[in-house]
């Protein structure tokens, strides 16, 4: 905000946090920001987000806007780094190469829908095209099972980090709905792709899958107007509709 030093606001913000919240946040300087600060969190799970909303996360939307900070400038993005635990539930890392491929295929292949959820059009910082082939919606088949899927740092999903996939598609913001919707979307895309065949990576299949998980992704489903499956018969009928689409 003009006339205020964001660093001073962040210092007071951090001082106001509980001991648990202070363990979650740290702060960086980003070259793309003018008169701003990048707020970063250490890793946490979706259940942790819900269980500690008021203590740990609510200060973002309760404190910062009241003290003059905004998060919705055109040059601000909300980046979410995603990782999964290994088979021993000890070491976090990226999903398997095949699951990475399916996530990329789903996001790149459903650009318009993803942009609508993310509230941010693709640009030079979150491109929806493979930078080598310029073909939207897919990677070269020879990359499917490689240990490393090559995508530019500035792709919609950055695969270059050692231990995480970075979803770069979201418009930033300090509101609860903006933050929760983005996190729920990333989480849901992973599990949808994990349990889906490549041929099923369509938006119709995804929205059908969400109907079985509306309690897990409350804010996302409310935004998308996804209604839960109400009966087994209804589930069967809708599944046939998805197949026809």
Coordinates of C-alpha atoms in Angstrom, one line a residue:
X1 CA 0.0 0.0 0.0
X2 CA 1.2 3.5 -0.8
X3 CA 2.8 5.3 2.1
X4 CA 3.3 2.2 4.2
X5 CA 6.3 -0.1 4.4
X6 CA 5.1 -3.7 3.8
X7 CA 8.1 -5.0 5.8
X8 CA 6.9 -3.1 8.9
X9 CA 3.4 -4.5 8.5
X10 CA 4.7 -8.0 8.2
X11 CA 6.9 -7.6 11.3
X12 CA 3.8 -6.6 13.3
X13 CA 1.8 -9.3 11.7
X14 CA 4.3 -12.0 12.6
X15 CA 4.5 -10.7 16.2
X16 CA 0.8 -11.0 16.5
X17 CA 0.7 -14.7 15.6
X18 CA 0.4 -17.6 18.0
X19 CA 3.5 -19.8 18.6
X20 CA 2.1 -22.5 16.3
X21 CA 1.4 -20.0 13.5
X22 CA 4.9 -18.5 13.7
X23 CA 6.2 -21.9 12.9
X24 CA 4.3 -22.0 9.6
X25 CA 5.2 -18.6 8.0
X26 CA 8.3 -17.1 6.7
X27 CA 8.8 -14.2 4.3
X28 CA 10.9 -13.5 1.2
X29 CA 11.6 -10.7 -1.3
X30 CA 10.4 -11.4 -4.8
X31 CA 11.7 -9.4 -7.8
X32 CA 8.3 -9.3 -9.4
X33 CA 6.8 -7.4 -6.5
X34 CA 6.9 -3.6 -6.2
X35 CA 6.6 -2.4 -2.6
X36 CA 5.6 -5.9 -1.4
X37 CA 6.5 -9.0 0.5
X38 CA 6.1 -12.7 -0.4
X39 CA 4.5 -14.7 2.3
X40 CA 5.5 -18.4 2.3
X41 CA 4.4 -21.3 4.5
X42 CA 6.2 -24.4 5.5
X43 CA 4.5 -27.7 4.3
X44 CA 1.2 -28.6 5.8
X45 CA -1.6 -31.1 4.9
X46 CA -5.2 -30.4 4.0
X47 CA -6.5 -31.7 7.3
X48 CA -4.1 -29.4 9.1
X49 CA -5.5 -26.4 7.1
X50 CA -9.0 -27.2 8.3
X51 CA -8.1 -28.0 11.9
X52 CA -6.0 -24.9 12.4
X53 CA -7.9 -22.4 10.3
X54 CA -8.7 -19.9 13.0
X55 CA -5.4 -20.0 14.8
X56 CA -2.9 -20.3 12.0
X57 CA -4.5 -19.1 8.7
X58 CA -7.3 -16.7 9.6
X59 CA -4.8 -13.9 10.5
X60 CA -4.0 -13.7 6.7
X61 CA -7.5 -12.4 5.9
X62 CA -8.3 -10.8 9.3
X63 CA -5.1 -8.9 9.9
X64 CA -3.3 -8.0 6.7
X65 CA -6.1 -6.3 4.7
X66 CA -7.0 -4.2 7.7
X67 CA -3.4 -2.9 7.9
X68 CA -3.1 -1.9 4.3
X69 CA -1.8 -5.0 2.4
X70 CA -3.4 -6.3 -0.8
X71 CA -2.8 -9.6 -2.6
X72 CA -4.6 -9.2 -5.8
X73 CA -2.3 -7.1 -8.0
X74 CA -1.9 -8.2 -11.6
X75 CA 1.7 -9.2 -10.9
X76 CA 0.9 -11.3 -7.9
X77 CA 0.4 -15.1 -8.1
X78 CA -0.5 -17.7 -5.5
X79 CA 1.9 -20.6 -6.0
X80 CA 1.2 -23.9 -4.4
X81 CA 3.9 -26.5 -4.0
X82 CA 2.6 -30.1 -3.7
X83 CA 4.4 -33.2 -2.6
X84 CA 3.4 -36.7 -1.4
X85 CA 5.1 -39.0 1.1
X86 CA 7.0 -42.1 0.0
X87 CA 5.8 -45.7 0.7
X88 CA 7.3 -45.5 4.2
X89 CA 5.4 -42.2 4.9
X90 CA 8.7 -40.6 5.8
X91 CA 10.1 -38.6 2.9
X92 CA 8.1 -36.1 0.9
X93 CA 8.6 -35.9 -2.8
X94 CA 7.0 -35.4 -6.2
X95 CA 4.3 -37.9 -7.4
X96 CA 5.4 -40.7 -9.7
X97 CA 6.3 -39.7 -13.3
X98 CA 3.1 -41.2 -14.6
X99 CA 0.9 -39.3 -12.1
X100 CA 2.9 -36.1 -12.9
X101 CA 2.1 -36.7 -16.6
X102 CA -1.6 -37.1 -15.9
X103 CA -1.7 -34.0 -13.8
X104 CA 0.0 -32.0 -16.6
X105 CA -2.3 -33.5 -19.2
X106 CA -5.4 -32.7 -17.2
X107 CA -4.4 -29.1 -16.3
X108 CA -3.0 -28.2 -19.7
X109 CA -5.8 -29.9 -21.5
X110 CA -8.5 -28.1 -19.6
X111 CA -7.1 -24.6 -19.7
X112 CA -10.3 -22.6 -19.8
X113 CA -11.8 -24.4 -16.8
X114 CA -8.6 -24.1 -14.9
X115 CA -8.3 -20.4 -15.6
X116 CA -11.8 -20.0 -14.4
X117 CA -11.0 -21.7 -11.1
X118 CA -7.7 -19.9 -10.7
X119 CA -9.0 -16.5 -11.7
X120 CA -5.9 -15.9 -13.7
X121 CA -5.3 -16.2 -17.4
X122 CA -2.2 -18.0 -18.6
X123 CA 0.7 -15.7 -19.2
X124 CA 4.5 -15.7 -19.4
X125 CA 4.7 -16.7 -15.8
X126 CA 2.2 -19.6 -15.9
X127 CA 2.1 -20.8 -19.5
X128 CA -0.4 -23.5 -20.5
X129 CA 1.9 -24.8 -23.4
X130 CA 4.8 -27.1 -23.4
X131 CA 7.6 -24.7 -24.0
X132 CA 9.4 -27.1 -26.4
X133 CA 6.5 -28.2 -28.6
X134 CA 4.0 -25.3 -28.2
X135 CA 1.3 -27.9 -28.2
X136 CA -1.3 -27.2 -25.5
X137 CA -2.7 -30.0 -23.5
X138 CA 0.0 -32.7 -23.8
X139 CA 3.6 -33.6 -23.4
X140 CA 5.5 -35.7 -25.9
X141 CA 4.8 -39.4 -25.3
X142 CA 8.4 -40.2 -24.8
X143 CA 8.3 -38.1 -21.6
X144 CA 5.6 -40.1 -19.9
X145 CA 7.7 -42.4 -17.8
X146 CA 10.9 -40.5 -17.4
X147 CA 12.2 -39.7 -14.0
X148 CA 11.9 -36.0 -14.8
X149 CA 9.3 -34.3 -16.9
X150 CA 10.8 -31.3 -18.5
X151 CA 8.6 -28.2 -18.2
X152 CA 9.9 -24.6 -17.9
X153 CA 9.9 -23.0 -14.5
X154 CA 7.3 -20.6 -15.9
X155 CA 4.8 -23.3 -17.0
X156 CA 1.4 -23.5 -15.4
X157 CA 2.9 -26.4 -13.4
X158 CA 6.6 -26.2 -12.8
X159 CA 8.2 -29.7 -12.6
X160 CA 11.8 -28.5 -12.1
X161 CA 11.8 -28.5 -8.3
X162 CA 13.5 -31.4 -6.7
X163 CA 10.7 -32.5 -4.3
X164 CA 7.5 -30.6 -5.3
X165 CA 5.2 -29.8 -8.2
X166 CA 4.6 -26.1 -8.3
X167 CA 1.1 -25.0 -9.4
X168 CA 1.6 -21.4 -10.6
X169 CA -1.9 -20.8 -12.1
X170 CA -3.7 -19.0 -9.3
X171 CA -4.3 -15.3 -8.9
X172 CA -3.1 -14.2 -5.5
X173 CA -5.4 -12.8 -2.8
X174 CA -5.7 -12.5 0.9
X175 CA -9.3 -13.9 1.2
X176 CA -10.2 -17.2 2.8
X177 CA -12.1 -18.3 -0.3
X178 CA -9.3 -17.5 -2.7
X179 CA -6.7 -19.4 -0.6
X180 CA -8.9 -22.5 0.3
X181 CA -10.2 -22.8 -3.2
X182 CA -6.7 -23.0 -4.7
X183 CA -5.5 -25.5 -2.1
X184 CA -8.5 -27.7 -2.5
X185 CA -8.2 -27.6 -6.3
X186 CA -4.6 -28.8 -6.2
X187 CA -5.4 -31.5 -3.7
X188 CA -8.4 -32.7 -5.6
X189 CA -6.5 -32.7 -9.0
X190 CA -3.8 -35.0 -7.6
X191 CA -6.3 -37.6 -6.2
X192 CA -8.5 -37.4 -9.3
X193 CA -5.5 -38.0 -11.6
X194 CA -4.1 -40.7 -9.3
X195 CA -7.2 -42.8 -9.6
X196 CA -8.1 -42.0 -13.2
X197 CA -7.0 -43.5 -16.5
X198 CA -5.4 -41.1 -19.1
X199 CA -8.6 -41.4 -21.2
X200 CA -10.7 -40.1 -18.3
X201 CA -8.8 -36.9 -17.7
X202 CA -11.7 -34.7 -18.9
X203 CA -13.5 -31.9 -17.1
X204 CA -16.7 -33.9 -17.2
X205 CA -15.1 -36.8 -15.4
X206 CA -13.5 -34.5 -12.9
X207 CA -16.7 -32.8 -11.9
X208 CA -18.4 -36.1 -11.6
X209 CA -15.6 -37.3 -9.3
X210 CA -16.0 -34.2 -7.2
X211 CA -19.7 -35.1 -6.5
X212 CA -18.4 -38.0 -4.3
X213 CA -16.0 -35.7 -2.4
X214 CA -18.1 -32.5 -1.7
X215 CA -17.4 -32.8 2.0
X216 CA -13.7 -32.8 1.5
X217 CA -13.6 -29.9 -0.9
X218 CA -16.4 -27.7 0.5
X219 CA -15.3 -24.3 -0.8
X220 CA -14.2 -25.6 -4.2
X221 CA -17.4 -27.4 -4.8
X222 CA -19.5 -24.4 -3.7
X223 CA -17.6 -22.2 -6.2
X224 CA -18.2 -24.8 -8.9
X225 CA -21.8 -25.5 -7.9
X226 CA -21.1 -29.2 -7.5
X227 CA -23.9 -31.1 -5.8
X228 CA -23.2 -34.4 -4.0
X229 CA -24.4 -37.7 -5.3
X230 CA -27.7 -38.4 -3.6
X231 CA -28.3 -42.0 -4.5
X232 CA -26.6 -45.0 -6.0
X233 CA -29.0 -44.9 -8.9
X234 CA -28.2 -41.2 -9.6
X235 CA -24.5 -42.0 -9.5
X236 CA -24.9 -44.7 -12.1
X237 CA -27.0 -42.5 -14.4
X238 CA -24.5 -39.6 -14.2
X239 CA -21.6 -42.0 -14.9
X240 CA -23.3 -42.9 -18.2
X241 CA -23.7 -39.2 -19.0
X242 CA -20.1 -38.6 -18.5
X243 CA -19.1 -41.5 -20.8
X244 CA -21.3 -40.0 -23.5
X245 CA -19.7 -36.6 -23.2

